[in-house]
mmCIF file of C-alpha atoms in Angstrom:
data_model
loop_
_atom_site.group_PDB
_atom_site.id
_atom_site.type_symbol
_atom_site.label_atom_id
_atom_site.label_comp_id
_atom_site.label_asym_id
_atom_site.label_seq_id
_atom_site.Cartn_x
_atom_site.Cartn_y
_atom_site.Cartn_z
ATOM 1 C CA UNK K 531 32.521 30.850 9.022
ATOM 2 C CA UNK K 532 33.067 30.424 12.449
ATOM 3 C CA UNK K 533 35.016 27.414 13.681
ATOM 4 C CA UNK K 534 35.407 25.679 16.850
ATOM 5 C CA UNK K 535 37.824 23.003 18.308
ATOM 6 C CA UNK K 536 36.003 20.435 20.604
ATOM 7 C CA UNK K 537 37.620 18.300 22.983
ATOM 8 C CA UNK K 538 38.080 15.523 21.055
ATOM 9 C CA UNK K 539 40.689 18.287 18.735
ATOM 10 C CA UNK K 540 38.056 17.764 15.753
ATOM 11 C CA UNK K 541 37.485 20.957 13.918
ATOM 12 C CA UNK K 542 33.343 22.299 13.746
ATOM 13 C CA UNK K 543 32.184 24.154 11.163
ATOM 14 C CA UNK K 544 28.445 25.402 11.014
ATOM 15 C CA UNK K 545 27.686 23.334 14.268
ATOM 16 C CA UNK K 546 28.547 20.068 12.363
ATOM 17 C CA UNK K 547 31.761 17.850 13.598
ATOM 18 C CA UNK K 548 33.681 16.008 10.322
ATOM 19 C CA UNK K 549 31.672 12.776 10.579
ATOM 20 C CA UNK K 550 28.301 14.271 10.676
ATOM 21 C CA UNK K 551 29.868 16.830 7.342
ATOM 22 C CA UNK K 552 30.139 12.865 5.712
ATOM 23 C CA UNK K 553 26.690 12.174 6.863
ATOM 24 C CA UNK K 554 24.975 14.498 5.706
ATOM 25 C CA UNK K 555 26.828 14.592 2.220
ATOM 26 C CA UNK K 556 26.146 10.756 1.881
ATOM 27 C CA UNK K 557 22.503 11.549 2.449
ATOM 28 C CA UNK K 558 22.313 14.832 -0.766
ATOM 29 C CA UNK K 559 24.350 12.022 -2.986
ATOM 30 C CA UNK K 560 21.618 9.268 -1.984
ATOM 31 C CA UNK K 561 18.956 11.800 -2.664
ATOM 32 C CA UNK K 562 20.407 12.741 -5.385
ATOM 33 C CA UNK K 563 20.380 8.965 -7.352
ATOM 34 C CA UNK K 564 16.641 8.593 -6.473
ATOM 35 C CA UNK K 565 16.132 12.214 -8.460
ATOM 36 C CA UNK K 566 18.625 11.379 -11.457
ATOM 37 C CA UNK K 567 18.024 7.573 -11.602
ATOM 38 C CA UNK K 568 14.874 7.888 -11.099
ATOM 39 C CA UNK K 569 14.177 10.150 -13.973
ATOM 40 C CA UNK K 570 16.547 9.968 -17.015
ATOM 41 C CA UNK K 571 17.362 5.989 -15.807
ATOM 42 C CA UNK K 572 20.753 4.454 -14.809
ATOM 43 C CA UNK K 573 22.126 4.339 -18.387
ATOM 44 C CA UNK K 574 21.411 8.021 -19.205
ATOM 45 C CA UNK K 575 23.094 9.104 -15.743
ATOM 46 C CA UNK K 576 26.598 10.052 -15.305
ATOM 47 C CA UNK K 577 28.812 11.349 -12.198
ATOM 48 C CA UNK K 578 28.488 14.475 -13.027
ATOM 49 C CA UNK K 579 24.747 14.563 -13.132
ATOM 50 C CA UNK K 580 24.765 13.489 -9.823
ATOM 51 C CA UNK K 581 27.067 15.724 -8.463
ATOM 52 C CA UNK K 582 24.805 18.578 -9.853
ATOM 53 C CA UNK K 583 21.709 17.376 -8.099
ATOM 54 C CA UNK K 584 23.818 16.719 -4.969
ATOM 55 C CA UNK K 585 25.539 20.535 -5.572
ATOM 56 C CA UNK K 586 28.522 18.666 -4.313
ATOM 57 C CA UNK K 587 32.330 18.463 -6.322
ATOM 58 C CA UNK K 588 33.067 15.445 -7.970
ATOM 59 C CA UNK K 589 35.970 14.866 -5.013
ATOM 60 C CA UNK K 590 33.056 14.663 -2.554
ATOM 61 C CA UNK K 591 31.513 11.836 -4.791
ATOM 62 C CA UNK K 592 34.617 9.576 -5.048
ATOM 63 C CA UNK K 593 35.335 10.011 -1.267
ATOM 64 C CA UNK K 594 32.065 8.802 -0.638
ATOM 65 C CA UNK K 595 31.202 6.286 -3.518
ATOM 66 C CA UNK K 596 34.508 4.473 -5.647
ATOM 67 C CA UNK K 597 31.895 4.421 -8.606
ATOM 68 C CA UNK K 598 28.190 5.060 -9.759
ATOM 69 C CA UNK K 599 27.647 1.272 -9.284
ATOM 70 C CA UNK K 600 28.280 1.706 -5.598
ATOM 71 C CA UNK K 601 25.815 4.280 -5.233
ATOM 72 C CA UNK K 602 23.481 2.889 -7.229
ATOM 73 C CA UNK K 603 23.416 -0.304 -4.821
ATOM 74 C CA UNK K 604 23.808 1.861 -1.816
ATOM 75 C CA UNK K 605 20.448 3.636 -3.271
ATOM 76 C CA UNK K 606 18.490 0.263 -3.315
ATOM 77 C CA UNK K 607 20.093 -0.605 -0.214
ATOM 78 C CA UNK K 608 18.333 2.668 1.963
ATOM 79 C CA UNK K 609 14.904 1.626 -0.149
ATOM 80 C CA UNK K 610 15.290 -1.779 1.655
ATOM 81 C CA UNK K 611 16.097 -0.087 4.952
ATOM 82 C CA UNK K 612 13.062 2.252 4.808
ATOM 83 C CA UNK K 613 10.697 -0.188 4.042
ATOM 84 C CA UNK K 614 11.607 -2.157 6.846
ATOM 85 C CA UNK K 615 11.099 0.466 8.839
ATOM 86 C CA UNK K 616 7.374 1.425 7.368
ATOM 87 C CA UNK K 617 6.489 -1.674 7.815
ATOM 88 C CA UNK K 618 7.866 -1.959 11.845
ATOM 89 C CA UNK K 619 5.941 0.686 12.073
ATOM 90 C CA UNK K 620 2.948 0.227 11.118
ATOM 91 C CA UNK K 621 3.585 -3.537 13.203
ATOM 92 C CA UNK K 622 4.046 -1.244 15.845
ATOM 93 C CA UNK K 623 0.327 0.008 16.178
ATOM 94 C CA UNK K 624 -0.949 -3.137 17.506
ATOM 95 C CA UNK K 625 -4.339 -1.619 16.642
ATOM 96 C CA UNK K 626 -7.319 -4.417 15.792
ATOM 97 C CA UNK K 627 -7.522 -7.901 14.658
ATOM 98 C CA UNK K 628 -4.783 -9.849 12.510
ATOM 99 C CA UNK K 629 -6.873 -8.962 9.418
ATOM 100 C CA UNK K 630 -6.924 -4.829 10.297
ATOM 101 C CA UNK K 631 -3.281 -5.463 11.323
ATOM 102 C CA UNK K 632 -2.735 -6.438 7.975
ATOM 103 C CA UNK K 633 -3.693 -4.161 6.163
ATOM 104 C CA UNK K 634 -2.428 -1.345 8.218
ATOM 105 C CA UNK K 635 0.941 -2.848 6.616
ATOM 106 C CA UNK K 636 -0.227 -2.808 3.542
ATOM 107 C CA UNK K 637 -2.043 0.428 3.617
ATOM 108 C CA UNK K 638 2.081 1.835 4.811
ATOM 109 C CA UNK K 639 4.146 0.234 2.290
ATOM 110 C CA UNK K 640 0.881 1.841 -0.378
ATOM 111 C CA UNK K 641 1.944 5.143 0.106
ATOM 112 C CA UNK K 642 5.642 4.947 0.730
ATOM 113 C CA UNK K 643 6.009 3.556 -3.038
ATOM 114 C CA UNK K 644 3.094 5.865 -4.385
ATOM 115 C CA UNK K 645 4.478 8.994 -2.514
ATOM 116 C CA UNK K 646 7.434 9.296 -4.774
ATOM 117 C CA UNK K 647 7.232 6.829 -8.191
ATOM 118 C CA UNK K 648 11.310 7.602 -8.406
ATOM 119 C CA UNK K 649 11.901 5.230 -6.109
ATOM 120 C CA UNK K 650 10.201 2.780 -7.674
ATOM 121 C CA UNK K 651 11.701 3.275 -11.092
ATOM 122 C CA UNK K 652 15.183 3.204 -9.032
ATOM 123 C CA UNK K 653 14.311 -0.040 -7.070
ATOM 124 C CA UNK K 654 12.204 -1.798 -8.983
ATOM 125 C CA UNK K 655 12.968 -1.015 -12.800
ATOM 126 C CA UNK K 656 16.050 0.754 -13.115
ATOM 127 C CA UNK K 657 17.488 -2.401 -10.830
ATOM 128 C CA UNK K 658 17.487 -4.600 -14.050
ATOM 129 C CA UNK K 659 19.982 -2.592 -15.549
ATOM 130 C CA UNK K 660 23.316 -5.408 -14.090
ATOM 131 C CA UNK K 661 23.632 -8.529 -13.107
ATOM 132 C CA UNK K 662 24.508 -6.974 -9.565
ATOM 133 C CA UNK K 663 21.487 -5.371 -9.246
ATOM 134 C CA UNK K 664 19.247 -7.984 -10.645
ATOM 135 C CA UNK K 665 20.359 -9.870 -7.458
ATOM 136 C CA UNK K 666 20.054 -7.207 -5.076
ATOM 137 C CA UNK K 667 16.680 -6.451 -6.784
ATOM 138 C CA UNK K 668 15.865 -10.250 -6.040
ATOM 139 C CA UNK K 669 17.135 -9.985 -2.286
ATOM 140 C CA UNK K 670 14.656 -6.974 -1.961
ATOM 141 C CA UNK K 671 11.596 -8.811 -3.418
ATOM 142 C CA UNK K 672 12.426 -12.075 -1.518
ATOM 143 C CA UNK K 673 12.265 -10.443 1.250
ATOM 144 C CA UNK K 674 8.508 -8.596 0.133
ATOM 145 C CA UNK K 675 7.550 -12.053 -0.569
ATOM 146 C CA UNK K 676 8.868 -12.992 3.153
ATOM 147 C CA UNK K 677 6.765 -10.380 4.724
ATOM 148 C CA UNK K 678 3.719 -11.449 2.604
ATOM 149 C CA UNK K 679 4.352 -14.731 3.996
ATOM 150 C CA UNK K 680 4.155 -13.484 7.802
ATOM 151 C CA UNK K 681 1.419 -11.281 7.152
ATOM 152 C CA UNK K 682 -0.892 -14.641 5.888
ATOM 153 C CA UNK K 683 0.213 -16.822 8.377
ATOM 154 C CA UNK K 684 -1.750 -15.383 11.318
ATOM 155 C CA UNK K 685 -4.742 -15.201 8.915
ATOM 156 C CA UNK K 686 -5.458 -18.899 8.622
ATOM 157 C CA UNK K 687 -8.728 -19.363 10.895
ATOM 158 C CA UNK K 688 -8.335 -23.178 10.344
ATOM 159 C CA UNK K 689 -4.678 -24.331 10.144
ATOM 160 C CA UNK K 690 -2.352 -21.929 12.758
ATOM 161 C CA UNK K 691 0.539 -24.781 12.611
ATOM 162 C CA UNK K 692 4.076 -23.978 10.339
ATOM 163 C CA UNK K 693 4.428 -26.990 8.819
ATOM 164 C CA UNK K 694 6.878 -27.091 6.115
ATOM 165 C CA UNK K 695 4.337 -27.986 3.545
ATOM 166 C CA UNK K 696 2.082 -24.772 4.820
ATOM 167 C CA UNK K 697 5.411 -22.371 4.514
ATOM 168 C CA UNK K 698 5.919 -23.846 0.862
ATOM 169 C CA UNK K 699 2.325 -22.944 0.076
ATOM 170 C CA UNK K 700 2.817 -19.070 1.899
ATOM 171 C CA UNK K 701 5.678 -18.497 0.359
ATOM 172 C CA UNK K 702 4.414 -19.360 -3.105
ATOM 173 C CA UNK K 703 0.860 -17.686 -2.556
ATOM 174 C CA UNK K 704 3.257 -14.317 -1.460
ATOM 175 C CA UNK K 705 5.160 -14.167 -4.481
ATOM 176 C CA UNK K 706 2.477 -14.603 -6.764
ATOM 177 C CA UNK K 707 0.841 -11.816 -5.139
ATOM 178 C CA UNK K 708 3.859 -9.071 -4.745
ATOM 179 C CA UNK K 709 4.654 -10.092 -8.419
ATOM 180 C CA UNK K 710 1.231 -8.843 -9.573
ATOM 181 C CA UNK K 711 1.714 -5.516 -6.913
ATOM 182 C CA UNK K 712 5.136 -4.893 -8.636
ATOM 183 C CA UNK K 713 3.904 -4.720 -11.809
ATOM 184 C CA UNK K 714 0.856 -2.513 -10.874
ATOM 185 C CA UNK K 715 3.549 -0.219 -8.844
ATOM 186 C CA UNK K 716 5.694 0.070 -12.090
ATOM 187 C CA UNK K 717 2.667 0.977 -13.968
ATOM 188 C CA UNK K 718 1.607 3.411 -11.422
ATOM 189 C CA UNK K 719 5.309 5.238 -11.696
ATOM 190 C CA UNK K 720 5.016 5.229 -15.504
ATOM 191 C CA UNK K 721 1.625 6.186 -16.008
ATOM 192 C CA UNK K 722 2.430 9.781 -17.192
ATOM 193 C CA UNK K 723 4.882 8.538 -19.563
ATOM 194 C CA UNK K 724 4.280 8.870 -23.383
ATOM 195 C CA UNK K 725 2.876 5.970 -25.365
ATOM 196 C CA UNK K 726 0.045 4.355 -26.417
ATOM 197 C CA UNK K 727 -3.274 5.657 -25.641
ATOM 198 C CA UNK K 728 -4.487 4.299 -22.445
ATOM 199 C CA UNK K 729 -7.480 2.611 -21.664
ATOM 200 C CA UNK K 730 -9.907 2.445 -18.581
ATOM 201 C CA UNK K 731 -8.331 -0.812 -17.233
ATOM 202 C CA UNK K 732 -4.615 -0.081 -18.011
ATOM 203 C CA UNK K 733 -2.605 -0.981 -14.615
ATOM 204 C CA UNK K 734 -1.173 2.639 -14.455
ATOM 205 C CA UNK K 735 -4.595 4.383 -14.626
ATOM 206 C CA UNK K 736 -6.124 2.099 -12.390
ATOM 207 C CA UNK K 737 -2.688 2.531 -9.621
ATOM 208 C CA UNK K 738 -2.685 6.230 -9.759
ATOM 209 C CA UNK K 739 -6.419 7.514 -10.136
ATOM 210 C CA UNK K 740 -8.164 8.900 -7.142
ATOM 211 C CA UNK K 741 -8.752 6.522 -4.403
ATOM 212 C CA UNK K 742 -6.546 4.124 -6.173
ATOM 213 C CA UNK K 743 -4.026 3.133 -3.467
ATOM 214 C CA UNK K 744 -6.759 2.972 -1.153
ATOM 215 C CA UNK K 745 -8.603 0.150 -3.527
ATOM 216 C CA UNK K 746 -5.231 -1.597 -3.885
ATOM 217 C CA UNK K 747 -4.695 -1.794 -0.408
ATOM 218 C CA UNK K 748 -8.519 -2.914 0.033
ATOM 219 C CA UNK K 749 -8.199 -5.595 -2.630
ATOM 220 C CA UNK K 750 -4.702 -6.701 -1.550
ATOM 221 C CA UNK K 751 -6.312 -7.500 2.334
ATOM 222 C CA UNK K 752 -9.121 -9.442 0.520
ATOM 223 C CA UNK K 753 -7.117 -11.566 -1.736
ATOM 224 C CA UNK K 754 -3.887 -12.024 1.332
ATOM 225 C CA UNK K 755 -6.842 -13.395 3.360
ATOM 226 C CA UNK K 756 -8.487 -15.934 0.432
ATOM 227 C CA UNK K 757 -4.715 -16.817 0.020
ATOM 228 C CA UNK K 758 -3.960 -17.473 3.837
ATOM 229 C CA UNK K 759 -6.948 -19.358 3.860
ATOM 230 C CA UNK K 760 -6.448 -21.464 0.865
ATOM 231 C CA UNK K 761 -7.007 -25.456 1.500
ATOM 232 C CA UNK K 762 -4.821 -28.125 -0.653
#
């Protein structure tokens, strides 16, 4: 393979300098946990099985990641990061009222966790696993029940003021909420898993059947704006 010497006295091979070689091998070992965690689970998973989904040596691993917990939190960690950046996006539209705005949100973070149900198995169920990532799993929904929270507040057509008392009442109106959306998101990821025979208003059927993020995201707007708007 051809090789070059830049400036800087770094060696290039195949166009990429050393650090972007890390990169990009950091990247196949985090994709790599959302396909093995999120399919045979963080207790049936070993180094090696990640290594073989990565196609990268074991030395590669431990360069990059002292252990499997590391990764495993590192995993979580770019979940977080990505749906911060779905949702800045979708902020970033500007398009409508507070109420459209809203669920434009809603309608991104929809389809980021229903594109791939890996990653919610990885964030949201394989994250009970440790007491470490119980708590990072807790950071990550605080902060879902944070962004609920925002989203409501500039729904209230009668009471605009931040009062302490009003923030309490958000912030317990958002986590009641996301707790019922993470449970219909778990179902949704394990819908096609064996068990009991399913009926026609079992969470998983209702989260993955046609037109079914589209109704959650319609219901979710409805019930974030009876919430905003909730007096007492």
């Amino acid at each position: 393979m051809a090789q070059e010497r830049p400036p800087g006295g770094q060696r290039v091979y195949g166009g990429l300098s050393p650090a972007e070689r890390v990169a990009r091998r950091r990247e196949q070992f985090l994709d790599a946990a959302v396909d093995v965690f999120g399919t045979v689970g963080w207790a049936g998973s070993t180094v090696a099985d990640i290594c073989r989904a990565a196609k990268l040596s074991p030395r590669f691993f431990y360069e990059e990641f002292p252990s499997r917990e590391l990764l495993f939190l590192a995993t979580t960690d770019r979940v977080a990061s990505q749906v911060e950046q779905v949702v800045r996006d979708a902020i970033a539209t500007g398009e409508g009222d507070v109420q459209t705005q809203a669920r434009h949100v809603l309608t991104a973070l929809a389809e980021y966790f229903t594109a791939d149900p890996r990653t919610v198995r990885v964030a949201l169920m394989e994250s009970l696993a440790t007491p470490e990532f119980r708590e990072q799993r807790r950071l990550l929904l605080s902060s879902f029940v944070e962004l609920a929270a925002r989203l409501m507040r500039p729904l209230r057509a009668d009471d605009p003021d931040d009062t302490p008392a009003r923030e309490r009442k958000d912030l317990l109106s958002a986590g009641l909420l996301v707790g019922g959306v993470v449970e219909v998101l778990i179902a949704g990821a394990t819908a096609n898993e064996a068990g009991p025979r399913r009926g026609p208003t079992d969470l998983g059927a209702l989260a993955v059947r046609r037109r079914g993020a589209a109704e959650l995201v319609e219901h979710l707007t409805a019930l974030f704006t009876a919430a905003a708007r909730l007096e007492g």
